[in-house]
mmCIF file of C-alpha atoms in Angstrom:
data_model
loop_
_atom_site.group_PDB
_atom_site.id
_atom_site.type_symbol
_atom_site.label_atom_id
_atom_site.label_comp_id
_atom_site.label_asym_id
_atom_site.label_seq_id
_atom_site.Cartn_x
_atom_site.Cartn_y
_atom_site.Cartn_z
ATOM 1 C CA MET A 7 73.596 216.503 -52.535
ATOM 2 C CA PRO A 8 71.188 213.755 -52.943
ATOM 3 C CA GLN A 9 68.880 213.875 -56.140
ATOM 4 C CA ARG A 10 65.259 214.347 -55.753
ATOM 5 C CA ARG A 11 62.928 212.082 -58.059
ATOM 6 C CA SER A 12 60.707 213.760 -60.559
ATOM 7 C CA VAL A 13 57.127 213.787 -60.046
ATOM 8 C CA THR A 14 56.563 211.054 -62.701
ATOM 9 C CA GLU A 15 58.706 208.582 -60.923
ATOM 10 C CA ARG A 16 56.909 208.806 -57.505
ATOM 11 C CA GLY A 17 55.011 205.563 -56.529
ATOM 12 C CA THR A 18 56.792 203.420 -59.007
ATOM 13 C CA SER A 19 58.138 200.894 -56.355
ATOM 14 C CA LEU A 20 54.506 200.645 -54.864
ATOM 15 C CA VAL A 21 52.998 200.046 -58.391
ATOM 16 C CA GLU A 22 55.990 197.364 -59.107
ATOM 17 C CA THR A 23 55.418 195.682 -55.721
ATOM 18 C CA ALA A 24 51.449 195.559 -56.415
ATOM 19 C CA LEU A 25 52.153 193.766 -59.733
ATOM 20 C CA ILE A 26 54.739 191.375 -58.543
ATOM 21 C CA LEU A 27 53.301 190.509 -55.292
ATOM 22 C CA PRO A 28 50.404 188.167 -56.473
ATOM 23 C CA VAL A 29 52.656 186.458 -59.205
ATOM 24 C CA CYS A 30 55.152 185.520 -56.386
ATOM 25 C CA LEU A 31 52.216 184.548 -54.109
ATOM 26 C CA ILE A 32 50.923 182.215 -56.528
ATOM 27 C CA LEU A 33 54.307 180.586 -57.465
ATOM 28 C CA PHE A 34 55.010 180.215 -53.584
ATOM 29 C CA LEU A 35 51.602 178.232 -53.061
ATOM 30 C CA GLY A 36 52.310 176.468 -56.202
ATOM 31 C CA ILE A 37 55.459 175.020 -54.635
ATOM 32 C CA ILE A 38 53.590 174.137 -51.410
ATOM 33 C CA GLU A 39 51.018 172.523 -53.487
ATOM 34 C CA VAL A 40 53.505 170.291 -55.361
ATOM 35 C CA GLY A 41 54.846 169.531 -51.948
ATOM 36 C CA PHE A 42 51.451 168.237 -50.959
ATOM 37 C CA LEU A 43 51.131 166.152 -53.986
ATOM 38 C CA LEU A 44 54.589 164.540 -53.702
ATOM 39 C CA PHE A 45 53.528 163.847 -50.040
ATOM 40 C CA ALA A 46 50.258 162.039 -51.139
ATOM 41 C CA HIS A 47 52.148 160.167 -54.018
ATOM 42 C CA VAL A 48 54.611 158.620 -51.182
ATOM 43 C CA GLN A 49 52.011 158.084 -48.862
ATOM 44 C CA VAL A 50 50.001 156.013 -51.473
ATOM 45 C CA ALA A 51 53.105 154.146 -52.500
ATOM 46 C CA ASN A 52 53.683 152.993 -49.098
ATOM 47 C CA ALA A 53 50.121 152.227 -48.608
ATOM 48 C CA ALA A 54 50.074 149.988 -51.558
ATOM 49 C CA ARG A 55 53.221 148.231 -50.363
ATOM 50 C CA GLU A 56 52.138 147.645 -46.951
ATOM 51 C CA GLY A 57 48.687 146.227 -48.444
ATOM 52 C CA ALA A 58 50.338 143.993 -50.820
ATOM 53 C CA ARG A 59 52.783 142.896 -48.201
ATOM 54 C CA TYR A 60 50.242 141.783 -45.927
ATOM 55 C CA GLY A 61 47.915 140.031 -48.679
ATOM 56 C CA SER A 62 51.125 138.134 -49.785
ATOM 57 C CA LEU A 63 51.511 136.701 -46.391
ATOM 58 C CA CYS A 64 47.846 135.315 -46.246
ATOM 59 C CA ARG A 65 48.905 132.024 -46.428
ATOM 60 C CA LEU A 66 49.898 132.408 -42.753
ATOM 61 C CA HIS A 67 46.482 133.237 -41.638
ATOM 62 C CA ALA A 68 43.634 130.885 -41.650
ATOM 63 C CA ASN A 69 41.398 132.597 -44.087
ATOM 64 C CA CYS A 70 42.249 134.137 -47.522
ATOM 65 C CA ASN A 71 38.732 134.462 -48.625
ATOM 66 C CA THR A 72 38.383 137.929 -47.459
ATOM 67 C CA LEU A 73 41.658 139.058 -49.005
ATOM 68 C CA THR A 74 40.428 142.299 -50.573
ATOM 69 C CA ASP A 75 39.193 143.563 -47.479
ATOM 70 C CA VAL A 76 42.322 142.626 -45.542
ATOM 71 C CA VAL A 77 44.309 144.402 -48.092
ATOM 72 C CA LYS A 78 41.881 147.585 -48.087
ATOM 73 C CA ALA A 79 42.164 147.599 -44.054
ATOM 74 C CA ASN A 80 45.931 147.695 -44.442
ATOM 75 C CA VAL A 81 46.136 150.310 -46.994
ATOM 76 C CA PHE A 82 43.655 152.722 -45.092
ATOM 77 C CA ALA A 83 45.762 152.138 -41.944
ATOM 78 C CA GLU A 84 48.945 152.718 -43.690
ATOM 79 C CA ALA A 85 47.757 156.157 -45.231
ATOM 80 C CA GLN A 86 45.959 157.396 -42.439
ATOM 81 C CA PHE A 87 47.316 161.133 -42.750
ATOM 82 C CA LEU A 88 45.628 161.426 -46.345
ATOM 83 C CA ASN A 89 42.227 160.596 -44.704
ATOM 84 C CA MET A 90 41.370 158.037 -47.231
ATOM 85 C CA THR A 91 37.831 156.692 -47.521
ATOM 86 C CA ASP A 92 36.675 153.803 -49.828
ATOM 87 C CA ALA A 93 35.475 154.749 -53.058
ATOM 88 C CA GLY A 94 32.673 151.942 -52.883
ATOM 89 C CA SER A 95 30.908 154.078 -50.164
ATOM 90 C CA GLY A 96 31.643 157.547 -51.888
ATOM 91 C CA GLY A 97 35.062 157.825 -50.680
ATOM 92 C CA ASN A 98 38.148 159.379 -52.393
ATOM 93 C CA THR A 99 40.332 156.149 -52.624
ATOM 94 C CA MET A 100 39.922 152.911 -54.697
ATOM 95 C CA VAL A 101 41.899 149.731 -53.867
ATOM 96 C CA VAL A 102 41.802 146.949 -56.408
ATOM 97 C CA VAL A 103 43.447 143.583 -55.403
ATOM 98 C CA GLN A 104 44.056 140.899 -57.913
ATOM 99 C CA PRO A 105 43.182 138.147 -57.321
ATOM 100 C CA ALA A 106 40.089 139.694 -55.376
ATOM 101 C CA SER A 107 39.308 136.592 -53.480
ATOM 102 C CA LEU A 108 40.817 133.144 -53.097
ATOM 103 C CA ALA A 109 38.825 130.172 -53.192
ATOM 104 C CA SER A 110 41.919 128.070 -51.955
ATOM 105 C CA ILE A 111 45.261 128.822 -50.537
ATOM 106 C CA PRO A 112 47.429 130.368 -53.104
ATOM 107 C CA SER A 113 50.700 128.720 -54.281
ATOM 108 C CA ILE A 114 54.040 130.042 -53.202
ATOM 109 C CA GLY A 115 55.130 132.506 -56.118
ATOM 110 C CA ASP A 116 51.753 133.153 -57.458
ATOM 111 C CA PRO A 117 51.396 137.104 -57.763
ATOM 112 C CA ILE A 118 49.143 139.465 -55.943
ATOM 113 C CA THR A 119 48.729 142.790 -57.588
ATOM 114 C CA VAL A 120 47.453 145.921 -55.348
ATOM 115 C CA THR A 121 46.515 149.038 -57.111
ATOM 116 C CA VAL A 122 45.550 152.091 -54.872
ATOM 117 C CA THR A 123 44.258 155.189 -56.709
ATOM 118 C CA TYR A 124 43.725 158.308 -54.370
ATOM 119 C CA ASN A 125 41.987 161.331 -55.606
ATOM 120 C CA HIS A 126 43.952 164.241 -54.116
ATOM 121 C CA SER A 127 42.150 167.695 -53.753
ATOM 122 C CA PRO A 128 44.893 170.577 -53.727
ATOM 123 C CA PRO A 129 44.267 173.013 -51.054
ATOM 124 C CA PHE A 130 45.407 176.215 -52.742
ATOM 125 C CA VAL A 131 46.304 176.766 -56.367
ATOM 126 C CA SER A 132 43.674 174.725 -58.130
ATOM 127 C CA GLY A 133 40.670 177.252 -57.224
ATOM 128 C CA PHE A 134 42.968 180.199 -58.648
ATOM 129 C CA VAL A 135 44.523 178.301 -61.916
ATOM 130 C CA PRO A 136 42.463 176.431 -64.036
ATOM 131 C CA MET A 137 45.135 174.299 -65.570
ATOM 132 C CA PHE A 138 45.267 172.023 -62.612
ATOM 133 C CA PRO A 139 42.509 169.564 -62.263
ATOM 134 C CA ASP A 140 40.620 169.075 -59.222
ATOM 135 C CA PRO A 141 40.878 166.442 -57.888
ATOM 136 C CA ILE A 142 44.385 164.873 -58.897
ATOM 137 C CA PRO A 143 44.539 161.026 -59.270
ATOM 138 C CA VAL A 144 47.564 159.658 -57.661
ATOM 139 C CA GLU A 145 47.956 156.008 -58.398
ATOM 140 C CA HIS A 146 50.410 153.254 -57.333
ATOM 141 C CA THR A 147 50.358 149.592 -58.504
ATOM 142 C CA LEU A 148 52.629 146.818 -56.669
ATOM 143 C CA VAL A 149 53.141 143.092 -57.753
ATOM 144 C CA LEU A 150 54.310 140.869 -54.990
ATOM 145 C CA HIS A 151 54.265 137.071 -54.813
ATOM 146 C CA PHE A 152 52.576 135.002 -52.258
ATOM 147 C CA ASP A 153 55.194 134.050 -49.539
ATOM 148 C CA LYS A 154 55.546 131.170 -47.163
#
């Protein structure tokens, strides 16, 4: 014969579910948020690598004077899923190229440094949990050498 619950035990599972559900939801959204952040990190690293690679080959092109502009264009083209825009015009991404411009064609082996800083705006948890900064800066620096 099945046992009947006492009057004080009725509705406890509903109360337990109501207490645990928000915690589980925030935890689940936090996991998704970390996934978006890792995706942004990989995209920024790939964009910096592509910009530095193209900049290191400027010796093949007739004009290295616009090195920063060429590198920025390649960085923004590579990370188009992040909707990067130039911080100089109020955007969310800063691209720093060293050397910024070249008065003469660089020597083979001279370094080119590309630093990409993207301000990632988290879509979910940052509004609920104040310990997450908004935006989260994602930065990657790459040094290559000018090639033939």
